[in-house]
PDB file of C-alpha atoms and ligand atoms in Angstrom:
ATOM      1  CA  MET A 654       0.203   0.034   0.053  1.00 54.00           C
ATOM      2  CA  SER A 655       1.140   3.164  -1.680  1.00 60.00           C
ATOM      3  CA  ASP A 656       1.585   6.604   0.922  1.00 68.00           C
ATOM      4  CA  GLN A 657      -0.023   9.494  -0.778  1.00 80.00           C
ATOM      5  CA  ARG A 658       0.601  12.043   2.169  1.00 88.00           C
ATOM      6  CA  GLU A 659       3.117  15.305   1.158  1.00 89.00           C
ATOM      7  CA  PRO A 660       6.437  14.932   3.388  1.00 91.00           C
ATOM      8  CA  ILE A 661       6.142  18.297   5.840  1.00 91.00           C
ATOM      9  CA  THR A 662       8.600  19.640   5.335  1.00 92.00           C
ATOM     10  CA  GLY A 663       8.480  23.031   7.579  1.00 92.00           C
ATOM     11  CA  ILE A 664       6.319  24.631  10.212  1.00 92.00           C
ATOM     12  CA  ASP A 665       5.265  27.696  11.735  1.00 90.00           C
ATOM     13  CA  VAL A 666       5.918  28.124  15.882  1.00 90.00           C
ATOM     14  CA  PRO A 667       5.264  31.864  16.881  1.00 88.00           C
ATOM     15  CA  ILE A 668       7.488  32.815  19.831  1.00 88.00           C
ATOM     16  CA  SER A 669       7.651  35.910  21.956  1.00 87.00           C
ATOM     17  CA  LEU A 670      11.309  36.398  24.108  1.00 89.00           C
ATOM     18  CA  LYS A 671      10.671  39.328  26.344  1.00 90.00           C
ATOM     19  CA  TYR A 672      13.889  39.790  27.795  1.00 87.00           C
ATOM     20  CA  ASN A 673      15.719  42.624  30.114  1.00 87.00           C
ATOM     21  CA  PHE A 674      18.923  44.720  29.187  1.00 80.00           C
ATOM     22  CA  THR A 675      21.007  45.505  31.781  1.00 86.00           C
ATOM     23  CA  ALA A 676      23.234  48.256  30.386  1.00 84.00           C
ATOM     24  CA  GLY A 677      26.411  48.544  32.301  1.00 86.00           C
ATOM     25  CA  ALA A 678      27.888  51.542  33.268  1.00 85.00           C
ATOM     26  CA  GLY A 679      29.241  53.004  30.119  1.00 84.00           C
ATOM     27  CA  PRO A 680      25.506  52.637  28.530  1.00 87.00           C
ATOM     28  CA  ALA A 681      23.960  53.732  31.756  1.00 90.00           C
ATOM     29  CA  ARG A 682      25.392  57.557  30.836  1.00 91.00           C
ATOM     30  CA  PHE A 683      25.018  57.204  27.960  1.00 93.00           C
ATOM     31  CA  LEU A 684      21.228  56.777  27.940  1.00 93.00           C
ATOM     32  CA  SER A 685      20.385  59.265  31.200  1.00 94.00           C
ATOM     33  CA  GLN A 686      21.574  61.582  28.584  1.00 95.00           C
ATOM     34  CA  VAL A 687      19.682  59.912  26.612  1.00 96.00           C
ATOM     35  CA  ARG A 688      16.449  61.016  28.256  1.00 96.00           C
ATOM     36  CA  LYS A 689      17.437  64.443  28.319  1.00 96.00           C
ATOM     37  CA  GLY A 690      18.001  64.411  24.826  1.00 96.00           C
ATOM     38  CA  VAL A 691      21.709  65.009  24.700  1.00 96.00           C
ATOM     39  CA  LEU A 692      24.455  62.514  22.573  1.00 95.00           C
ATOM     40  CA  THR A 693      26.808  61.578  24.325  1.00 95.00           C
ATOM     41  CA  GLY A 694      30.413  59.447  23.602  1.00 94.00           C
ATOM     42  CA  GLN A 695      33.127  58.465  25.370  1.00 94.00           C
ATOM     43  CA  ARG A 696      37.060  59.562  24.009  1.00 95.00           C
ATOM     44  CA  CYS A 697      39.320  57.070  24.573  1.00 95.00           C
ATOM     45  CA  PRO A 698      42.576  58.334  26.496  1.00 96.00           C
ATOM     46  CA  ARG A 699      45.191  56.366  24.181  1.00 96.00           C
ATOM     47  CA  CYS A 700      44.051  56.561  21.108  1.00 94.00           C
ATOM     48  CA  GLU A 701      41.269  59.668  21.316  1.00 94.00           C
ATOM     49  CA  GLN A 702      38.200  57.957  19.758  1.00 94.00           C
ATOM     50  CA  VAL A 703      34.959  58.625  20.661  1.00 95.00           C
ATOM     51  CA  TYR A 704      32.458  56.113  20.560  1.00 93.00           C
ATOM     52  CA  ILE A 705      29.237  56.280  20.775  1.00 92.00           C
ATOM     53  CA  PRO A 706      27.214  54.312  22.046  1.00 89.00           C
ATOM     54  CA  PRO A 707      29.753  54.057  24.749  1.00 90.00           C
ATOM     55  CA  ARG A 708      30.401  50.930  25.898  1.00 87.00           C
ATOM     56  CA  GLY A 709      33.337  52.068  28.868  1.00 89.00           C
ATOM     57  CA  SER A 710      35.993  51.217  26.877  1.00 92.00           C
ATOM     58  CA  CYS A 711      37.378  50.934  23.462  1.00 93.00           C
ATOM     59  CA  ALA A 712      37.959  48.694  22.019  1.00 90.00           C
ATOM     60  CA  ALA A 713      41.160  48.858  19.712  1.00 93.00           C
ATOM     61  CA  CYS A 714      42.920  49.834  23.235  1.00 95.00           C
ATOM     62  CA  GLY A 715      41.162  47.630  25.619  1.00 94.00           C
ATOM     63  CA  VAL A 716      41.781  50.000  28.139  1.00 95.00           C
ATOM     64  CA  PRO A 717      38.701  52.110  30.131  1.00 93.00           C
ATOM     65  CA  THR A 718      37.054  54.862  28.743  1.00 92.00           C
ATOM     66  CA  GLU A 719      36.068  57.661  30.867  1.00 89.00           C
ATOM     67  CA  GLU A 720      35.785  60.871  29.340  1.00 94.00           C
ATOM     68  CA  GLU A 721      32.108  62.172  28.190  1.00 93.00           C
ATOM     69  CA  VAL A 722      31.855  63.999  24.342  1.00 93.00           C
ATOM     70  CA  VAL A 723      28.581  65.880  24.235  1.00 95.00           C
ATOM     71  CA  LEU A 724      27.616  65.401  20.051  1.00 94.00           C
ATOM     72  CA  ALA A 725      25.562  67.051  17.546  1.00 91.00           C
ATOM     73  CA  ASP A 726      22.831  65.373  16.741  1.00 95.00           C
ATOM     74  CA  LYS A 727      23.886  65.915  13.308  1.00 96.00           C
ATOM     75  CA  ALA A 728      25.241  62.893  11.068  1.00 97.00           C
ATOM     76  CA  THR A 729      26.930  61.434   7.550  1.00 97.00           C
ATOM     77  CA  VAL A 730      26.111  58.617   5.904  1.00 98.00           C
ATOM     78  CA  GLN A 731      28.686  56.359   6.005  1.00 97.00           C
ATOM     79  CA  SER A 732      26.481  53.383   4.531  1.00 97.00           C
ATOM     80  CA  PHE A 733      23.269  51.775   4.234  1.00 97.00           C
ATOM     81  CA  THR A 734      20.856  49.686   2.954  1.00 97.00           C
ATOM     82  CA  ILE A 735      16.992  49.331   1.725  1.00 95.00           C
ATOM     83  CA  VAL A 736      15.026  47.150   3.543  1.00 94.00           C
ATOM     84  CA  SER A 737      13.287  45.694   0.929  1.00 94.00           C
ATOM     85  CA  ILE A 738      11.299  42.941   3.243  1.00 92.00           C
ATOM     86  CA  PRO A 739       8.759  43.122   5.780  1.00 88.00           C
ATOM     87  CA  ILE A 740       9.760  42.161   9.104  1.00 82.00           C
ATOM     88  CA  PRO A 741       7.200  40.190  11.193  1.00 79.00           C
ATOM     89  CA  THR A 742       6.859  42.482  15.113  1.00 77.00           C
ATOM     90  CA  ASN A 743       8.497  45.440  12.818  1.00 79.00           C
ATOM     91  CA  PRO A 744       5.838  47.613  12.103  1.00 81.00           C
ATOM     92  CA  ILE A 745       8.088  49.788   9.701  1.00 84.00           C
ATOM     93  CA  GLU A 746       6.123  49.317   6.246  1.00 87.00           C
ATOM     94  CA  PRO A 747       9.603  49.196   3.772  1.00 92.00           C
ATOM     95  CA  PRO A 748      11.030  50.366   1.805  1.00 93.00           C
ATOM     96  CA  TYR A 749      13.103  51.698   4.245  1.00 94.00           C
ATOM     97  CA  ILE A 750      16.830  52.958   5.329  1.00 96.00           C
ATOM     98  CA  ILE A 751      18.295  51.534   7.346  1.00 96.00           C
ATOM     99  CA  ALA A 752      22.184  53.055   7.700  1.00 97.00           C
ATOM    100  CA  ASN A 753      25.410  53.520  10.055  1.00 97.00           C
ATOM    101  CA  LEU A 754      25.439  57.257  10.767  1.00 97.00           C
ATOM    102  CA  VAL A 755      28.444  58.966  12.417  1.00 96.00           C
ATOM    103  CA  ALA A 756      27.208  62.018  14.725  1.00 96.00           C
ATOM    104  CA  ASP A 757      29.718  65.077  14.273  1.00 95.00           C
ATOM    105  CA  GLY A 758      32.276  64.891  17.061  1.00 94.00           C
ATOM    106  CA  ALA A 759      32.972  60.951  16.488  1.00 95.00           C
ATOM    107  CA  ASN A 760      34.180  58.352  14.940  1.00 93.00           C
ATOM    108  CA  ILE A 761      32.015  55.232  15.335  1.00 91.00           C
ATOM    109  CA  SER A 762      29.027  54.811  13.980  1.00 94.00           C
ATOM    110  CA  PHE A 763      25.958  53.731  15.259  1.00 94.00           C
ATOM    111  CA  ILE A 764      22.907  52.627  13.442  1.00 95.00           C
ATOM    112  CA  HIS A 765      19.426  54.420  12.913  1.00 96.00           C
ATOM    113  CA  LEU A 766      16.451  54.535  10.992  1.00 95.00           C
ATOM    114  CA  MET A 767      15.908  57.499   8.020  1.00 96.00           C
ATOM    115  CA  SER A 768      13.153  58.628   6.998  1.00 93.00           C
ATOM    116  CA  ASP A 769      11.649  62.066   5.014  1.00 93.00           C
ATOM    117  CA  CYS A 770      13.705  61.339   2.403  1.00 93.00           C
ATOM    118  CA  VAL A 771      14.059  59.518  -1.192  1.00 93.00           C
ATOM    119  CA  ASN A 772      15.245  56.222  -0.589  1.00 93.00           C
ATOM    120  CA  GLU A 773      17.702  56.449  -4.302  1.00 94.00           C
ATOM    121  CA  GLU A 774      19.004  59.432  -3.089  1.00 96.00           C
ATOM    122  CA  VAL A 775      20.631  58.272  -0.321  1.00 97.00           C
ATOM    123  CA  ARG A 776      24.001  57.897  -0.327  1.00 97.00           C
ATOM    124  CA  ILE A 777      27.318  58.004   1.349  1.00 97.00           C
ATOM    125  CA  GLY A 778      28.624  60.932   2.709  1.00 97.00           C
ATOM    126  CA  GLN A 779      25.175  62.657   2.906  1.00 97.00           C
ATOM    127  CA  ARG A 780      24.476  64.914   5.643  1.00 97.00           C
ATOM    128  CA  VAL A 781      21.470  63.951   8.220  1.00 97.00           C
ATOM    129  CA  GLN A 782      19.774  65.415  11.668  1.00 97.00           C
ATOM    130  CA  ALA A 783      17.870  63.635  13.743  1.00 97.00           C
ATOM    131  CA  VAL A 784      13.619  64.204  14.310  1.00 97.00           C
ATOM    132  CA  TRP A 785      13.088  63.681  18.139  1.00 97.00           C
ATOM    133  CA  LYS A 786       9.816  62.368  19.040  1.00 96.00           C
ATOM    134  CA  PRO A 787       8.057  65.042  21.490  1.00 97.00           C
ATOM    135  CA  GLU A 788       9.740  65.556  25.010  1.00 96.00           C
ATOM    136  CA  GLU A 789       7.022  63.723  27.020  1.00 97.00           C
ATOM    137  CA  GLU A 790       7.964  61.212  24.506  1.00 96.00           C
ATOM    138  CA  TRP A 791      11.623  61.067  25.789  1.00 97.00           C
ATOM    139  CA  ASP A 792      12.612  57.649  27.627  1.00 95.00           C
ATOM    140  CA  TYR A 793      16.081  56.092  28.085  1.00 93.00           C
ATOM    141  CA  ALA A 794      15.863  54.812  24.990  1.00 92.00           C
ATOM    142  CA  MET A 795      18.055  56.151  21.355  1.00 92.00           C
ATOM    143  CA  ASP A 796      14.618  55.974  19.614  1.00 91.00           C
ATOM    144  CA  ASN A 797      13.723  58.996  21.727  1.00 96.00           C
ATOM    145  CA  ILE A 798      15.452  59.939  17.920  1.00 96.00           C
ATOM    146  CA  ARG A 799      12.279  59.106  15.843  1.00 95.00           C
ATOM    147  CA  TYR A 800      14.398  59.162  12.366  1.00 95.00           C
ATOM    148  CA  PHE A 801      17.013  60.787  10.832  1.00 97.00           C
ATOM    149  CA  THR A 802      16.240  63.617   7.746  1.00 97.00           C
ATOM    150  CA  PRO A 803      19.128  64.300   5.221  1.00 97.00           C
ATOM    151  CA  ILE A 804      19.418  68.332   5.311  1.00 97.00           C
ATOM    152  CA  ASP A 805      21.145  70.954   3.232  1.00 95.00           C
ATOM    153  CA  GLU A 806      24.477  70.597   4.246  1.00 95.00           C
ATOM    154  CA  PRO A 807      27.002  69.637   1.414  1.00 96.00           C
ATOM    155  CA  ASP A 808      28.316  65.745   1.919  1.00 96.00           C
ATOM    156  CA  VAL A 809      31.473  65.409   3.410  1.00 96.00           C
ATOM    157  CA  PRO A 810      34.184  62.840   0.941  1.00 95.00           C
ATOM    158  CA  ALA A 811      34.267  59.141   2.079  1.00 93.00           C
ATOM    159  CA  ASP A 812      38.351  60.131   3.410  1.00 93.00           C
ATOM    160  CA  LYS A 813      36.761  62.934   6.305  1.00 93.00           C
ATOM    161  CA  ILE A 814      33.373  60.507   6.704  1.00 94.00           C
ATOM    162  CA  GLY A 815      33.970  60.357  10.869  1.00 91.00           C
ATOM    163  CA  LYS A 816      36.584  62.813  11.036  1.00 90.00           C
ATOM    164  CA  LEU A 817      34.302  65.692  11.308  1.00 88.00           C
ATOM    165  CA  PRO A 818      34.657  68.267  14.642  1.00 88.00           C
ATOM    166  CA  VAL A 819      30.849  68.536  16.857  1.00 86.00           C
ATOM    167  CA  SER A 820      30.311  71.945  14.912  1.00 85.00           C
ATOM    168  CA  GLY A 821      30.162  69.395  11.594  1.00 82.00           C
ATOM    169  CA  TRP A 822      31.068  70.188   8.427  1.00 74.00           C
ATOM    170  CA  GLY A 823      32.708  73.066   6.998  1.00 62.00           C
ATOM    171  CA  ALA A 824      33.725  74.450  10.218  1.00 51.00           C
TER     172      ALA A 824
HETATM  173 ZN1   ZN B 312      41.590  53.288  21.608  1.00 89.70          ZN
END
């Protein structure tokens, strides 16, 4: 007797994971400033790289980073990707842009959303600025910034990205 049933090749198993994040000393200081609408990095005493968000030590030198540096909420696009595939549980409608951005005054990029932009015109070196949530919604979270949006400033050459002072490009 032959078996006509189709083989099972996959099943959907919805799961939900809830977890608590323990920030640690460096990120906790960063998040308490973000709560006030201020972006801060930490400068390495040896190589002088400014990290945002700071982790409390320099990954390259292996030394603690103590010096707090207030950064601008303007940044430069270092790299980006256009997301075209919906991500389960993510409410943002594709296509949208996730970018590695380097804040003025910092040397290391962080990841954030770009919006209010023409996706096809986003480019490396493009200047952007934070669009913050209303102050009454601020929390200890980087999503106090809704997204970054392009601003009318000249592009930064690729070899200058991550080397701008806090006062920005052309200063
Ligand atoms: Zn260092």
